[in-house]
Structures are given as structure tokens and as C-alpha cells.
Amino acid sequence: MTLEAESYDFVVVANRLPVDSVTEPDGSQGWKLSPGGLVTALEPVMRSADGAWIGWPGAADTHIDPFEHDGITMVPVALDETEVERYYEGFSNDTLWPLYHDVIAQPSYHREWWDSYVTVNRRFADRAAALASHGGVVWVHDYQLQLVPGMLREKRPDLTIGFFNHIPFPAYGLYSQLPWRRQILSGLLGADVIGFQRTADAGNFQRAVRRLFGYETRGSSIRVPLEDTSERRPEKSRTVVARAFPISIDSASFAELAQNPDVIERARQIREDLGNPKTILFGVDRLDYTKGIRHRLKAFAELLQDGRLDAEETTLIQVASPSRERVAAYMELRDEIEMTVGRINGDYGSIGRAPVHYLHHGYPRDEMVALYLAADVMLVTALRDGMNLVAKEYVASRIDGDGVLILSEFAGASDDLRQALLINPHDIQGVKEAIMTAVDMEPRERKRRMRALRRRVLENDVAKWSQTFLDELSRASHASGGAPVPGGADAEDAREDRE
Ligand code: G6P
């Protein structure tokens, strides 16, 4: 079967393919589904609807033909070394990432990075245009590919196009810095439905559209004139929906792992290896300046300094998985974090006891769940975060109903997880008080809070998220006379209406 010649009713376009390359025991190269929630959520739709996933395999100059993995067609898009530097590390992660995360780090604006972003977005769009069946559905993901919806609509007006932004969308005062602010908005407005994590993100986007284009918005609907902007008559417009769809995790699979005797034993082992401290605090993040790792270390160090926490009884485990290691801001952050950890351990450690256990690795999901089970207090101190799935993973894993979540109000997850101890990570005193409240919290209060949190996370899982998005896309498709959306709830109704 030549996969290239096929066409697909449901196409996902994301910067990365949802697979990691692995070396099989016989030495051959194989693929393993990456543990992310997105692919878990979309797997059933992909399988039943004849789906394809277009994405970058993650290394420069990797030219691979489309292949099938676990019933999903994977369509690799190659990036050369310069494109990795300019499109991925440059424009995506050194321009858009800091800008969209409230300029915690200074964004760099370079015209050659933008040119590369356009070229690569065009490549993804062309690939999707060639693969999607007539009247099919294309769902584009994240800030790396914001031009794809517009490029795709131009080539294939028959398609129903969705876009989901996994990171925040900044306030207009910041967004307006972007020299290509109009082009990005036009790209996004090529979609029928634009999803954001928080209502505030969708609001920021709508405001930008009003300010830059003057289009009319009502509720979640934006009226986009079709061609001639000078003559904006209602019948000459299309409706784009922009609203929040807070993403979640595959909650049941975390709860299931947390019941696995091997994982429970591993959690016990972790505590024992640390000398069975009274309290284990835990943080796990990509090593990224948006995550507030420095702020959390500062609060912890001050509590040791003040004598409110005892280094003999308290351990902080900080897992920081390597990320975007060739981008300068990330290299600087790593140096800074590692120096701080060294300083804390030097000042407050003793033979055989380090107050901070810092691990610069990624871990498989079962080890993560063991760590969640071992942790008395989970620290999520992001300065800005689209959602923060770690917070939800911790809650889903605590089937024992115990554990305290400290959660930044600047993470999207805080909209939903109100029973966490909510903090402003810039307020170091406030973070210190929250840590002490967590450490001293009575079991009854811990369980009351965790019960409420668990209800939210188990009810709103990632399957529900994708279902809600596809339902909205289905309505959009139906309204414009398009084909039913695979996996959309009213797919059947829409089909009947058309027949
Ligand atoms: C965030 C982004 C994703 C991205 C991930 C890892 O979650 O929203 O689009 O894939 O970080 O970053 P990386 O640069 O390694 O893909």
C-alpha cells in the first residue's frame, strides 16, 4: 500500500509526530507512541475515521516515508538544520514562546526566522492539503503552526479546519509587539474553530482581532469578511468560533497505574531511598523559564534558612526534563538552577542528606506516578502556563485521596482546580506560607481538598476535551454546509440532514 496515494477524512497537523524513535532489541529502528495526552485522546477518532498525523520526527534532515503505527498513519515532515534553527528554535521558541508567555524572557524578532516560519508552515499546509479527503477535517495544533489554517483554507476551501493553541495567548499590549501580528491573526482566522486553554486567552485573541482588523465579535463568534474588506456585507462573511476548551489528561490511565502494585512498591522505595523524610515536596517540569523553578527553590531555601523547615526531615525532589537545549535562554536557566541547587545543598545538606534532589532527566509514566504517590506536596509554581498537566496528573494519581497541590494562579489549571492552595509565584512570602500550610495541613483537610480536585480531573478528561472540540467543529461544518466531522457528536445528525 502506498500511503502517499491515500486520502484521509481526519488529519491532525502538529509540530511533532506523536512517536519517539527507539532501537529494538535486534538493533533495528522502531517507533514508540509518545506518552502525551493528545495522541491518547485522538487515537480512537484517528482509528475509526481513517486518520493521518502530520508532524516533524524531531531531528534535522530526517527524511522518512509515511508509515503506519498502531493503526495511525504517520506522515513525517522533514526540517533541515537551518529550519530547525530558524523556524523551531528561533521563531517558535525564541520569538513566539516568550512573547505568548508574557515576555518572562525577552522575545527576539528576526526577519529570517519569520521567513523560515512561513516556509515551514507552508510545507505542513501543503502536506495537509494533499492528504485530506474532499470535505475532510484538519485539526492543526499549537503556536508553531499558526499560519497553517489560513494557507489551507486558500488551497482547500472544502475542508473543515480546527486550530488549538496549547499555550497562552497574550494581552494585546504584548501581542502588538510582534512585527507579523496581522499575518499570524489572518493565519489563525483560516480555521472554523479556534480553541484556547482559558477564556482569558480567547478574549485576548478576540481583542487583537478587533483592534487590528476591526471585525465584529459576538460571544465566541467572529465575523470574518470573505474577500473585499471595504464592502463588509453580512452575507459576504464567514463565522469563526474562538473560545476556551481547557485541555486535560487521560485521567483513568493515571489512576490505574497508581493501583499497580509495582508502582506502589516503587513509591515506597523512593521514600526509603531518601531516608524516609517526614515530608517530600515535589516539582516536575520541562526545564523552562516559564515554570517558576527558581521561585520555588528560593522559597524552599528561605524556609530552611528561617528554620521553619528542617533539612533532616524535608526533601525537595525537582525533576527538570531537558528541553530546547540550544536556545540561549534555556542554557542560562539551566546554569542558574543548577547553581542554586548546589548552593542549597551546600548550605543545608549533611553527609548522606541533600535537601534538594535534582534530576535532569525525563521519566516514563510509571516512574512519574510512583513519584506522585511518594510526594506529600506537589509544587506547581509556573509564572505563566497554558494549562499545566502535571497538576492534573498528580491529582489523578492520588487514588489514596491524600497529598496537597500548590498551584500557581498563572497556570490554566487554576481555573478549574480551585481546591488547590493557589499561589502567586512572584510573591515569595506567599509561596513560603503556602508550603508551610501544606506541610502542616491536617489529614482531614487534605482529603477534603483532594476529593474535590479528583472529581474535577476525573470528570474532565482529555477524551471529553477532544469530544467537546470536535462537537464544536461539527456544528461549524454543519452550519457552513460541510461534511460531518469524524468523532463529532452530531456527526450522525449532520449526515442525515445532508442525505
Ligand atoms: C509545550 C508546547 C508543545 C511542545 C512541548 C514540548 O507543551 O505546547 O507544542 O511540543 O511544549 O516542547 P518541544 O519544543 O520539545 O516540542
XYZ file of C-alpha atoms and ligand atoms in Angstrom:
515
model
C 0.000 0.000 0.000
C 1.431 3.387 -0.903
C 0.269 5.556 1.925
C 1.061 8.689 -0.092
C -1.707 7.975 -2.581
C -4.328 7.664 0.163
C -6.622 10.394 1.334
C -7.812 10.830 4.892
C -11.055 12.076 6.420
C -9.322 13.266 9.574
C -5.882 14.852 9.555
C -4.000 16.115 12.592
C -1.205 18.607 11.980
C 1.235 19.221 14.845
C 4.873 20.260 15.022
C 5.838 16.858 16.377
C 4.770 13.358 15.436
C 3.369 11.521 18.469
C 6.088 8.864 18.294
C 9.634 8.568 19.546
C 12.288 6.669 17.693
C 13.535 3.584 19.582
C 16.172 0.955 18.931
C 14.615 -2.518 19.031
C 16.437 -5.402 20.784
C 17.538 -6.735 17.366
C 19.198 -3.374 16.629
C 16.577 -2.183 14.128
C 14.968 1.249 14.353
C 11.361 1.341 15.526
C 8.780 3.758 16.909
C 7.035 4.010 20.242
C 3.921 6.104 20.835
C 4.952 9.082 22.993
C 3.175 9.243 26.315
C 1.477 12.634 25.674
C -2.243 13.010 26.266
C -3.073 14.401 22.840
C -2.478 11.201 20.939
C -4.318 9.185 23.608
C -7.342 11.420 23.169
C -7.293 11.323 19.398
C -6.385 7.662 18.925
C -9.978 6.366 18.802
C -11.036 9.047 16.306
C -7.898 8.520 14.240
C -8.531 4.808 14.003
C -12.238 4.900 13.266
C -12.078 7.838 10.871
C -9.143 6.887 8.737
C -6.800 9.405 10.288
C -3.350 10.684 9.456
C -0.949 12.668 11.676
C 1.437 15.105 10.019
C 4.462 16.137 12.099
C 8.204 16.569 12.407
C 10.094 13.467 13.636
C 12.222 15.674 15.949
C 15.679 15.585 14.346
C 17.124 17.668 11.486
C 17.309 16.269 7.969
C 15.284 13.154 8.733
C 13.543 12.105 5.543
C 11.139 9.268 6.232
C 8.247 7.976 4.144
C 4.795 7.871 5.722
C 4.323 4.781 7.859
C 1.680 3.193 9.959
C 1.973 2.860 13.726
C -0.701 1.378 15.997
C -3.338 1.897 13.332
C -2.451 5.573 12.751
C -0.800 6.825 9.578
C 2.227 8.938 10.452
C 3.342 11.481 7.862
C 6.795 12.857 8.692
C 7.723 16.378 7.577
C 11.471 16.978 7.253
C 13.204 20.129 8.516
C 16.760 20.923 7.534
C 19.353 22.161 10.024
C 18.738 25.845 9.199
C 14.980 25.389 9.586
C 15.461 23.772 12.976
C 17.474 26.848 13.969
C 15.185 29.466 12.476
C 11.668 28.010 12.489
C 11.815 25.766 15.585
C 14.464 27.148 17.967
C 14.201 30.673 16.583
C 10.725 31.903 15.691
C 8.730 29.256 17.584
C 10.777 29.080 20.767
C 12.674 32.366 20.942
C 10.029 34.703 19.491
C 6.536 33.302 19.988
C 7.147 31.253 23.153
C 8.468 34.144 25.276
C 6.014 36.639 23.736
C 2.997 34.411 24.398
C 4.232 33.730 27.951
C 4.049 37.397 28.909
C 7.649 38.249 27.994
C 9.116 36.455 31.040
C 12.139 36.199 28.742
C 12.783 38.805 26.054
C 11.480 37.700 22.622
C 13.853 38.112 19.666
C 12.475 39.388 16.389
C 14.418 38.361 13.285
C 13.128 38.617 9.751
C 14.980 35.492 8.571
C 13.335 33.493 11.374
C 9.942 34.725 10.227
C 10.725 33.757 6.615
C 11.608 30.264 7.778
C 8.397 30.068 9.834
C 6.388 30.917 6.707
C 8.269 28.334 4.613
C 7.811 25.544 7.123
C 4.152 26.390 7.798
C 3.621 26.266 4.027
C 5.207 22.802 3.922
C 2.861 21.483 6.609
C -0.152 23.124 4.943
C 0.738 21.691 1.521
C 1.091 18.251 3.024
C -2.301 18.504 4.727
C -3.899 19.849 1.545
C -2.573 16.860 -0.393
C -3.716 14.286 2.146
C -7.148 15.440 3.318
C -10.119 13.901 1.550
C -12.767 16.111 -0.052
C -14.793 17.780 2.702
C -12.460 16.261 5.314
C -11.417 17.639 8.656
C -7.986 19.014 9.542
C -7.103 19.805 13.141
C -3.978 21.972 13.497
C -2.139 22.266 16.813
C -0.184 24.961 18.570
C 1.876 28.101 18.138
C 4.429 26.580 15.773
C 1.786 26.286 13.037
C -0.448 29.336 13.278
C -0.273 30.119 9.560
C -1.428 26.658 8.508
C -5.222 27.224 8.838
C -5.128 30.255 6.502
C -2.830 28.597 3.976
C -5.001 25.518 3.994
C -8.263 27.385 3.538
C -6.854 29.147 0.490
C -5.976 25.850 -1.173
C -8.836 23.723 0.110
C -11.975 25.720 0.926
C -13.908 22.429 1.088
C -12.208 21.444 4.372
C -13.394 21.965 7.927
C -10.421 23.345 9.843
C -9.846 23.413 13.586
C -6.951 25.002 15.471
C -5.995 24.556 19.108
C -3.474 26.788 20.856
C -1.878 24.812 23.691
C -0.108 27.823 25.214
C -1.479 31.175 26.437
C -2.496 33.922 24.029
C -1.097 37.235 25.304
C -2.850 40.501 26.047
C -2.937 42.931 23.134
C -0.367 45.246 24.707
C 2.188 42.453 24.375
C 0.892 40.778 21.229
C 1.132 44.069 19.388
C 4.948 43.922 19.677
C 5.004 41.204 17.062
C 6.074 42.666 13.707
C 3.988 39.988 11.950
C 0.921 40.355 14.175
C -1.515 40.737 11.275
C -0.205 37.758 9.336
C -0.482 35.474 12.360
C -4.078 36.552 13.044
C -5.008 36.025 9.385
C -3.454 32.581 9.539
C -5.476 31.619 12.591
C -8.705 33.052 11.187
C -8.484 30.491 8.390
C -9.865 28.000 10.922
C -13.567 27.403 11.578
C -12.955 26.868 15.280
C -10.001 28.288 17.243
C -9.552 26.717 20.661
C -7.730 28.243 23.626
C -6.949 26.949 27.110
C -8.613 29.737 29.085
C -11.482 32.106 28.496
C -8.970 34.924 29.068
C -6.823 33.657 26.152
C -9.831 33.583 23.821
C -10.669 37.129 24.992
C -7.146 38.332 24.261
C -7.343 36.851 20.775
C -10.716 38.448 20.037
C -9.451 41.788 21.253
C -6.451 41.536 18.927
C -8.778 40.730 16.018
C -10.963 43.749 16.817
C -8.001 46.085 17.256
C -6.085 45.005 14.170
C -8.880 44.157 11.743
C -11.983 45.775 13.215
C -14.001 42.590 12.736
C -17.187 42.233 14.691
C -17.185 39.710 17.547
C -20.200 38.484 19.472
C -19.790 35.937 22.273
C -17.415 33.383 20.864
C -18.206 34.215 17.228
C -16.099 36.366 14.956
C -17.469 37.563 11.666
C -14.722 37.417 9.056
C -15.435 39.171 5.747
C -14.870 36.852 2.822
C -12.880 38.906 0.357
C -13.387 42.580 -0.113
C -12.910 44.158 3.299
C -14.105 47.523 2.044
C -17.558 46.102 1.438
C -18.313 44.056 4.509
C -21.832 42.839 3.906
C -23.153 40.149 6.257
C -23.686 37.579 3.523
C -20.110 38.075 2.441
C -18.684 36.814 5.678
C -17.908 33.547 7.406
C -18.141 32.818 11.103
C -15.141 31.739 13.110
C -15.645 30.451 16.637
C -12.913 31.337 19.173
C -13.424 30.009 22.689
C -11.858 28.071 25.537
C -11.538 24.280 25.595
C -9.373 23.544 28.653
C -7.250 20.501 27.861
C -6.839 17.621 30.270
C -5.146 14.249 30.689
C -6.031 10.616 30.306
C -7.089 10.573 33.980
C -8.158 6.919 34.157
C -4.778 5.653 32.980
C -3.009 7.564 35.779
C -5.478 6.241 38.348
C -4.922 2.747 37.003
C -1.142 2.996 37.200
C -1.456 4.275 40.755
C -3.110 0.965 41.689
C -0.374 -1.141 40.169
C 1.485 -2.971 42.983
C 4.850 -2.398 41.275
C 4.232 1.339 41.154
C 3.100 1.413 44.788
C 6.197 -0.533 45.792
C 8.350 1.855 43.774
C 6.799 4.837 45.621
C 7.682 3.205 48.941
C 11.194 2.539 47.686
C 11.652 6.180 46.655
C 10.747 7.345 50.168
C 13.046 4.778 51.685
C 15.938 5.725 49.397
C 15.522 9.298 50.594
C 15.761 8.145 54.209
C 12.006 8.250 54.861
C 11.793 12.013 55.397
C 8.720 13.371 57.109
C 7.798 15.484 54.101
C 8.599 15.123 50.422
C 7.971 18.153 48.238
C 7.948 17.501 44.503
C 8.283 19.561 41.350
C 8.435 18.257 37.789
C 8.706 20.438 34.740
C 10.387 20.805 31.423
C 13.433 22.921 32.247
C 11.738 26.118 31.097
C 11.833 29.690 32.440
C 8.026 29.806 32.428
C 7.802 27.173 35.151
C 8.994 29.266 38.115
C 11.552 26.695 39.281
C 13.805 29.446 40.633
C 10.958 30.951 42.651
C 10.151 27.607 44.227
C 13.809 26.953 45.099
C 14.087 30.395 46.620
C 11.031 29.851 48.830
C 12.315 26.432 49.898
C 15.809 27.742 50.695
C 14.384 30.586 52.774
C 12.237 28.183 54.781
C 15.351 26.143 55.576
C 17.205 29.335 56.408
C 14.367 30.553 58.676
C 14.351 27.175 60.422
C 10.675 26.693 59.578
C 11.616 23.569 57.605
C 14.195 21.115 58.852
C 16.572 19.737 56.213
C 16.758 16.492 58.176
C 13.024 15.950 57.771
C 12.219 17.543 54.436
C 13.300 16.724 50.893
C 12.505 18.521 47.677
C 12.661 16.384 44.539
C 12.938 18.512 41.427
C 12.718 16.691 38.118
C 13.625 19.028 35.260
C 13.431 17.344 31.889
C 15.858 18.635 29.251
C 14.246 20.979 26.737
C 15.272 23.237 23.805
C 18.858 22.982 24.919
C 20.380 25.054 22.129
C 18.275 28.145 22.874
C 20.342 30.645 24.922
C 17.620 31.438 27.475
C 17.339 27.730 28.287
C 21.102 27.310 28.671
C 21.219 30.277 31.052
C 18.295 28.925 33.036
C 19.975 25.564 33.442
C 23.139 27.162 34.787
C 21.159 29.276 37.184
C 19.024 26.396 38.506
C 21.969 24.067 38.910
C 23.970 26.706 40.742
C 21.049 27.383 43.081
C 20.545 23.683 43.807
C 24.260 23.315 44.546
C 24.144 26.284 46.863
C 21.126 24.999 48.817
C 22.650 21.548 49.207
C 25.983 23.056 50.184
C 24.402 25.328 52.783
C 21.844 22.973 54.324
C 22.937 19.421 53.474
C 24.888 16.964 55.574
C 26.675 13.686 54.831
C 24.113 11.411 53.216
C 21.394 14.126 53.152
C 20.759 16.563 50.348
C 17.692 18.779 50.827
C 17.211 19.048 47.040
C 17.305 16.018 44.762
C 17.666 17.499 41.319
C 17.234 15.212 38.318
C 17.849 16.463 34.797
C 16.027 13.629 33.036
C 12.684 12.703 31.594
C 10.962 9.677 33.135
C 8.434 7.150 31.865
C 4.897 7.453 33.093
C 5.034 4.644 35.680
C 8.018 6.266 37.406
C 6.185 9.598 37.362
C 3.167 8.067 39.061
C 5.427 6.470 41.691
C 6.920 9.918 42.341
C 3.443 11.473 42.566
C 2.457 8.829 45.114
C 5.631 9.418 47.108
C 5.132 13.206 47.208
C 3.298 14.818 50.111
C 3.238 18.217 48.473
C 3.222 18.972 44.743
C 4.675 22.323 43.692
C 3.375 23.900 40.502
C 4.712 27.450 40.544
C 4.545 28.427 36.853
C 4.863 32.136 36.090
C 2.718 31.521 33.030
C 1.426 28.219 31.671
C -1.276 27.416 29.131
C -2.711 24.652 31.306
C -0.073 22.614 33.250
C -0.921 18.971 33.000
C 1.439 17.956 35.821
C -1.070 19.411 38.295
C -3.795 17.227 36.823
C -1.555 14.146 36.690
C -0.747 14.494 40.390
C -4.417 14.707 41.290
C -5.414 11.797 39.039
C -2.673 9.636 40.553
C -3.681 10.250 44.175
C -6.224 7.460 44.400
C -5.476 7.384 48.144
C -7.110 10.820 48.341
C -4.073 12.296 50.051
C -1.426 14.848 49.043
C -1.549 18.629 48.738
C -1.346 20.545 45.463
C 0.196 24.016 45.470
C -0.817 25.636 42.209
C 0.061 28.911 40.527
C -2.873 31.083 39.567
C -0.973 31.819 36.340
C -1.407 28.223 35.152
C -4.584 27.498 33.180
C -5.281 24.559 35.504
C -6.101 27.002 38.302
C -9.380 27.973 36.585
C -10.668 24.511 37.382
C -8.624 23.280 40.354
C -9.863 25.792 42.912
C -9.335 23.445 45.874
C -5.565 23.556 45.438
C -3.543 26.010 47.520
C -3.461 28.785 44.938
C -0.391 31.000 44.885
C 1.167 33.942 43.102
C 4.690 32.613 42.436
C 6.149 36.139 42.343
C 5.106 36.554 45.965
C 7.868 34.512 47.615
C 6.432 35.130 51.080
C 3.068 33.814 49.869
C 4.724 30.710 48.393
C 6.522 30.104 51.699
C 3.265 30.375 53.649
C 1.528 28.011 51.208
C 4.323 25.443 51.614
C 4.009 25.628 55.405
C 0.213 25.371 55.195
C 0.622 22.283 53.016
C 3.238 20.694 55.286
C 1.130 21.280 58.391
C -2.281 20.513 56.887
C -4.487 18.128 58.835
C -5.251 14.826 57.055
C -8.988 15.603 57.035
C -8.447 18.891 55.237
C -6.006 17.297 52.766
C -8.529 14.629 51.899
C -11.411 17.066 51.596
C -9.470 19.155 49.105
C -8.111 16.193 47.169
C -11.582 14.659 46.873
C -12.894 17.830 45.253
C -9.871 18.081 42.948
C -10.172 14.460 41.894
C -13.793 14.903 40.964
C -12.853 17.705 38.559
C -9.955 15.847 36.955
C -11.746 12.534 36.571
C -14.851 14.166 35.094
C -12.994 16.420 32.694
C -10.508 14.142 30.996
C -8.783 14.530 27.655
C -11.362 12.397 25.838
C -14.038 14.855 26.925
C -11.831 17.739 25.780
C -11.395 16.379 22.262
C -15.070 15.435 22.109
C -16.120 18.974 23.018
C -13.781 20.443 20.410
C -14.927 18.057 17.677
C -18.575 18.745 18.551
C -17.957 22.453 18.056
C -16.163 21.744 14.791
C -19.042 19.556 13.718
C -21.514 22.377 14.343
C -19.277 24.762 12.388
C -19.056 22.334 9.500
C -22.791 21.750 9.532
C -23.543 25.475 9.600
C -21.436 26.053 6.503
C -22.877 23.047 4.674
C -19.737 20.933 5.152
C -19.396 17.209 5.725
C -19.840 15.626 9.180
C -16.839 15.710 11.468
C -15.465 12.290 12.457
C -15.989 11.857 16.187
C -18.276 14.903 16.402
C -21.376 14.105 18.478
C -23.827 15.292 15.888
C -21.976 13.604 13.045
C -24.940 11.292 12.518
C -27.473 14.122 12.538
C -25.359 16.128 10.176
C -25.095 13.201 7.781
C -28.849 12.582 7.856
C -29.540 16.246 7.188
C -27.392 16.149 4.108
C -28.884 12.986 2.679
C 4.661 22.696 25.082
C 4.080 23.023 23.715
C 4.169 21.836 22.780
C 5.576 21.295 22.760
C 6.038 20.945 24.159
C 7.476 20.425 24.212
O 3.823 21.832 25.752
O 2.746 23.477 23.842
O 3.768 22.219 21.475
O 5.659 20.171 21.917
O 5.953 22.100 24.962
O 8.349 21.304 23.596
P 9.216 20.901 22.319
O 9.839 22.176 21.881
O 10.211 19.900 22.824
O 8.309 20.304 21.291
